[in-house]
Amino acid sequence: MGSYIPSTDLQRQEMLEEAGFSCFEDLYRDVPEELKLNHELDLPDGKSELETYSVLKKLAHKNKVYSSVFRGAGAYRHYIPSIVTSVVNKEEFVTAYTPYQAEISQGVLQSIFEYQTMICELTGMDVSNASVYDGAVAAAEAVSMCRSPKKKKVYVSQGVHPDTMKVIHTYSWAASDEIIELPLHEGLTDPQDIKDSDVSCIVIQQPNFYGVIEDVRALVSAAHEKGITVILSMNPIAMASLPTPAEYGADIAVGEGQPLGMPLSYGGPYLGFMAATSKLMRKLPGRIVGRTVDSEGNTAYVLTLQAREQHIRREKASSNICSNEALCALTASVYLSAMGPDGLKEVASQCYSKAHYLAAKLEEAGLKRRYAADFFHEFVTDCDDPQKLVEKLAEKDILAGLPVEGGILWCATEMNTKEEMDALVREVLK
Amino acid sequence: MKTLFERSVPGRHCTVLPACDVPVLKPSETREKALRLPELSETDISRHYTSLAKQTFGVNDGFYPLGSCTMKYNPKVNEKAAQLEGFTDVHPLQDAQGSLELLKTAEKYLCEITGMDEMTFQPAAGAHGELTGLMLIKRYHELNGHTLRNKIIVPDSAHGTNPASSAMCGFTVVNIPSAPDGCVDLEKLREAAGEDTAGLMLTNPNTLGIFDKNIKAITDIVHEAGGLCYYDGANLNAVMGIARPGDMGFDCVHLNLHKSFSTPHGGGGPGSGPVGCKSFLADYLPGEKVVEENGVYRWQSRGENSIGCVRGFHGNFLVVVKAFAYLTTLGKQGVPEVAKNAVLNANYIKHLLEGTWQVARPGICMHEFVLTLEELKKETGVSAMDVAKALQDYGIHPPTMYFPLNVHEALMIEPTETESKETLEEAAAAFMDIWKTIQENPESLHDTPHHSYIKRPDEVTAARHPVLRDPLND
């Protein structure tokens, strides 16, 4: 049995006595007897490290790790450079708390400042926060930023990830906003559906859940005409290739940062990034790091604009967020540094090129692409029996695309070789 | 220190990817703005972050008595387990029997520890868990036609996330003052509880480190008024395996796996804030639930009364893996053992400081206690901030400052059970040394720390003229 308690039995006894207690039970004098747990916890016996590791290893072995993955749908398999893993496993970064004490937290503060800079560069926006829980929450928090007593309606394109849609619904239900879902036509959000002006904001996803590249410019201009704030949820890899959220005219850019160096990890930890125009700076939720000087004039970094936050403003805060995803933000920074501008563009280019190669090959094999509009690294094909095909491919160690509404949502990234894609197509043809 | 951008040299790069093996295509409309990411070699990156790590104080660097944050040691086997390929390389939308079994078993263990019936792992942090718990309360009243119940009672000693989460959930916050002993003032609670009460949010032990022995009376008052009781699990480390929120009368609870259950804090996340509840609230939980039949696990919908989803997919799964590894190591004996020693360590260091330093509320404490420097400041001009900064020079992370709000010049100390007798004594000696300096030369404390990378930063300028990104010579 382990518990990571360093003091020996003898020391514990000494400490008890010196502090004026005769036994451990004395420490809980304030706990009424009837509230004390009167049975042993229904948990197994404690274990040694060796046994614990073997329990966990057995569980891990029950999960299938596929050698070929063609599934995305909000969680993407990309190559993670070795330096990323090495840096984010440094104990100082792993074990530190939120950097309230600036003098002994300059490292983590500077790393967040650099992260904010990279998110601004990637999105083209003016200001970024230090992260939120994931892409879905980032979208929901962005909706909260736009809330006003006069405008209780929110447009959400049905092209957003289904989980994002659900989280927005849940957050908005709690805050009594009304969600109006905008349907897709041929896989695309239609600017003509943006009709009302008593709407606070619209949430659009680029590329959308079905992989389709939306005509974001048209949507932004329709929304802005009605005085509606635009929240664009965008894949960060796609930002290296497609126009930036700023170029599209978005007011708030959010998204799931997982593709920037985080493994699939059965869904988390992931990274919600949020960036906005300067006008909206003070409405951003969560931590923000700023550069300043210390009392001797040296460059220093601090958590700043804290007047927005819960520990100062309590019920009037812009959000309740406290812990965010700092280590994941660090992961994204190291990933972006390792890839550099050319490397990231190459990832985006390979994603786009390989997905188009795969789509063409699958079409030849009889799986017709469902939507005519161009796509980034995901696309839907029709399929008579998606479940059957998925199972057949699983037997060949291939994780197929995700079955969606009588079809399959496929994904290709730089991880999928031509050989692998050709093998997939051969299996489909069998 | 130079930023990554200042280290950048045009044309420098790491070689990561092979050339594209299919014809290269381009979308019709592309990014116009130059992509200004740093251009660095792997050596540059490695040295940059090694330097930054040296300027970051983690639990491995020294004593971290940050009250209310439970900065215990983060066991390495947990990290090793969370790096297993079978956990990291698994897609959230694939069948993963091992992950499901782990989640189901972790749920069982944590329900047993809290006295709850069901649990969700979707919330990604403590505040996220609070929001989720409050949503359960909102849903309960909504479905039972309690349209007037829109107020959440929060004691003035509560963490700022409590009122902030309530507001996000559309509730009005009713702050009630604590009794002189730091516990809930039953009279004030009776006055506040009524037909408009949706619920109460409480930590027990409270933020002063005191176990509120009236807890059953408190939850009874709220229940009799028709409200529900929410347990903020931030302070569970003191009582896990000893007493359970479920038995105290709480209806739902969040846990901070990154506090009591030893997962690292990562410099501000990722955490995990699972929410457990009694069975009458279980249908309202977010996300799907794991069910098992004949040894086969699967996700199952919770039905139309669920509040929906508070995060994508299944929450911060790898954090749950780490907490599960910790619980596996601890087992039924280890969980109460941890609590007892957390309380012992707090009482021991309190004993070493008492007499010289003023404890805000004398008597037995649980896992933490609060010093008040109000008198000291009046007499010497030395503030809680000065002492906190001075501790840095002794290689100690400062305690939580200026919290809880109902204690002036507060320093909140939580040693945790993973610190040895020697560490506690060394820390107490540091405090005594600082006390001596205060008596001899109080002025010298105003510009502490003396040995850190920077002196005290100018936070006012930072907020008035925000520089929130590297300007890159724009």
mmCIF file of N, CA and C in Angstrom, chain B residues 420-457:
data_model
loop_
_atom_site.group_PDB
_atom_site.id
_atom_site.type_symbol
_atom_site.label_atom_id
_atom_site.label_comp_id
_atom_site.label_asym_id
_atom_site.label_seq_id
_atom_site.Cartn_x
_atom_site.Cartn_y
_atom_site.Cartn_z
ATOM 1 N N SER B 420 7.352 16.089 4.662
ATOM 2 C CA SER B 420 7.902 15.396 5.839
ATOM 3 C C SER B 420 7.959 16.320 7.047
ATOM 4 N N LYS B 421 8.167 15.730 8.196
ATOM 5 C CA LYS B 421 8.343 16.478 9.446
ATOM 6 C C LYS B 421 9.468 17.515 9.290
ATOM 7 N N GLU B 422 10.562 17.101 8.645
ATOM 8 C CA GLU B 422 11.692 18.018 8.493
ATOM 9 C C GLU B 422 11.315 19.232 7.645
ATOM 10 N N THR B 423 10.593 18.970 6.558
ATOM 11 C CA THR B 423 10.206 20.090 5.693
ATOM 12 C C THR B 423 9.342 21.087 6.455
ATOM 13 N N LEU B 424 8.427 20.559 7.252
ATOM 14 C CA LEU B 424 7.543 21.441 8.014
ATOM 15 C C LEU B 424 8.354 22.265 9.022
ATOM 16 N N GLU B 425 9.336 21.622 9.626
ATOM 17 C CA GLU B 425 10.154 22.328 10.617
ATOM 18 C C GLU B 425 11.029 23.385 9.951
ATOM 19 N N GLU B 426 11.556 23.051 8.776
ATOM 20 C CA GLU B 426 12.362 24.037 8.045
ATOM 21 C C GLU B 426 11.508 25.247 7.653
ATOM 22 N N ALA B 427 10.274 24.957 7.246
ATOM 23 C CA ALA B 427 9.380 26.056 6.856
ATOM 24 C C ALA B 427 9.054 26.918 8.069
ATOM 25 N N ALA B 428 8.801 26.274 9.199
ATOM 26 C CA ALA B 428 8.499 27.029 10.414
ATOM 27 C C ALA B 428 9.706 27.888 10.800
ATOM 28 N N ALA B 429 10.900 27.329 10.624
ATOM 29 C CA ALA B 429 12.117 28.090 10.940
ATOM 30 C C ALA B 429 12.220 29.317 10.026
ATOM 31 N N ALA B 430 11.837 29.151 8.772
ATOM 32 C CA ALA B 430 11.863 30.288 7.839
ATOM 33 C C ALA B 430 10.902 31.372 8.311
ATOM 34 N N PHE B 431 9.728 30.965 8.719
ATOM 35 C CA PHE B 431 8.760 31.929 9.246
ATOM 36 C C PHE B 431 9.336 32.684 10.449
ATOM 37 N N MET B 432 10.016 31.930 11.332
ATOM 38 C CA MET B 432 10.565 32.542 12.539
ATOM 39 C C MET B 432 11.697 33.516 12.188
ATOM 40 N N ASP B 433 12.462 33.144 11.184
ATOM 41 C CA ASP B 433 13.540 34.000 10.722
ATOM 42 C C ASP B 433 12.962 35.317 10.180
ATOM 43 N N ILE B 434 11.884 35.194 9.446
ATOM 44 C CA ILE B 434 11.222 36.381 8.897
ATOM 45 C C ILE B 434 10.670 37.232 10.043
ATOM 46 N N TRP B 435 10.134 36.557 11.054
ATOM 47 C CA TRP B 435 9.599 37.272 12.213
ATOM 48 C C TRP B 435 10.710 38.126 12.866
ATOM 49 N N LYS B 436 11.888 37.502 12.952
ATOM 50 C CA LYS B 436 13.027 38.201 13.539
ATOM 51 C C LYS B 436 13.370 39.442 12.701
ATOM 52 N N THR B 437 13.381 39.265 11.395
ATOM 53 C CA THR B 437 13.680 40.398 10.512
ATOM 54 C C THR B 437 12.635 41.498 10.676
ATOM 55 N N ILE B 438 11.385 41.093 10.835
ATOM 56 C CA ILE B 438 10.319 42.091 11.006
ATOM 57 C C ILE B 438 10.597 42.936 12.253
ATOM 58 N N GLN B 439 11.066 42.275 13.315
ATOM 59 C CA GLN B 439 11.334 43.007 14.550
ATOM 60 C C GLN B 439 12.552 43.932 14.388
ATOM 61 N N GLU B 440 13.550 43.448 13.643
ATOM 62 C CA GLU B 440 14.801 44.200 13.550
ATOM 63 C C GLU B 440 14.792 45.253 12.457
ATOM 64 N N ASN B 441 14.256 44.867 11.319
ATOM 65 C CA ASN B 441 14.346 45.756 10.164
ATOM 66 C C ASN B 441 13.135 45.555 9.243
ATOM 67 N N PRO B 442 11.965 45.994 9.674
ATOM 68 C CA PRO B 442 10.750 45.725 8.910
ATOM 69 C C PRO B 442 10.802 46.288 7.482
ATOM 70 N N GLU B 443 11.502 47.416 7.330
ATOM 71 C CA GLU B 443 11.573 48.047 5.995
ATOM 72 C C GLU B 443 12.142 47.102 4.946
ATOM 73 N N SER B 444 13.096 46.255 5.397
ATOM 74 C CA SER B 444 13.788 45.398 4.429
ATOM 75 C C SER B 444 12.842 44.387 3.778
ATOM 76 N N LEU B 445 11.665 44.215 4.368
ATOM 77 C CA LEU B 445 10.751 43.222 3.788
ATOM 78 C C LEU B 445 9.923 43.776 2.626
ATOM 79 N N HIS B 446 9.907 45.095 2.509
ATOM 80 C CA HIS B 446 9.052 45.655 1.456
ATOM 81 C C HIS B 446 9.575 45.409 0.040
ATOM 82 N N ASP B 447 10.868 45.113 -0.076
ATOM 83 C CA ASP B 447 11.336 44.848 -1.447
ATOM 84 C C ASP B 447 11.774 43.394 -1.645
ATOM 85 N N THR B 448 11.230 42.522 -0.791
ATOM 86 C CA THR B 448 11.474 41.096 -1.027
ATOM 87 C C THR B 448 10.611 40.661 -2.207
ATOM 88 N N PRO B 449 10.958 39.592 -2.892
ATOM 89 C CA PRO B 449 12.108 38.717 -2.687
ATOM 90 C C PRO B 449 13.408 39.354 -3.195
ATOM 91 N N HIS B 450 14.514 38.945 -2.616
ATOM 92 C CA HIS B 450 15.804 39.485 -3.027
ATOM 93 C C HIS B 450 16.535 38.587 -4.015
ATOM 94 N N HIS B 451 16.142 37.317 -4.048
ATOM 95 C CA HIS B 451 16.931 36.373 -4.857
ATOM 96 C C HIS B 451 16.169 35.769 -6.027
ATOM 97 N N SER B 452 15.080 36.361 -6.450
ATOM 98 C CA SER B 452 14.314 35.769 -7.544
ATOM 99 C C SER B 452 14.749 36.381 -8.881
ATOM 100 N N TYR B 453 14.212 35.846 -9.953
ATOM 101 C CA TYR B 453 14.605 36.313 -11.287
ATOM 102 C C TYR B 453 14.199 37.759 -11.528
ATOM 103 N N ILE B 454 13.054 38.132 -10.977
ATOM 104 C CA ILE B 454 12.635 39.525 -11.095
ATOM 105 C C ILE B 454 12.275 40.041 -9.705
ATOM 106 N N LYS B 455 12.232 41.360 -9.576
ATOM 107 C CA LYS B 455 11.712 41.986 -8.367
ATOM 108 C C LYS B 455 10.195 42.057 -8.524
ATOM 109 N N ARG B 456 9.528 42.681 -7.562
ATOM 110 C CA ARG B 456 8.068 42.737 -7.675
ATOM 111 C C ARG B 456 7.652 43.470 -8.958
ATOM 112 N N PRO B 457 6.757 42.872 -9.728
ATOM 113 C CA PRO B 457 6.364 43.482 -11.003
ATOM 114 C C PRO B 457 5.367 44.625 -10.816
#
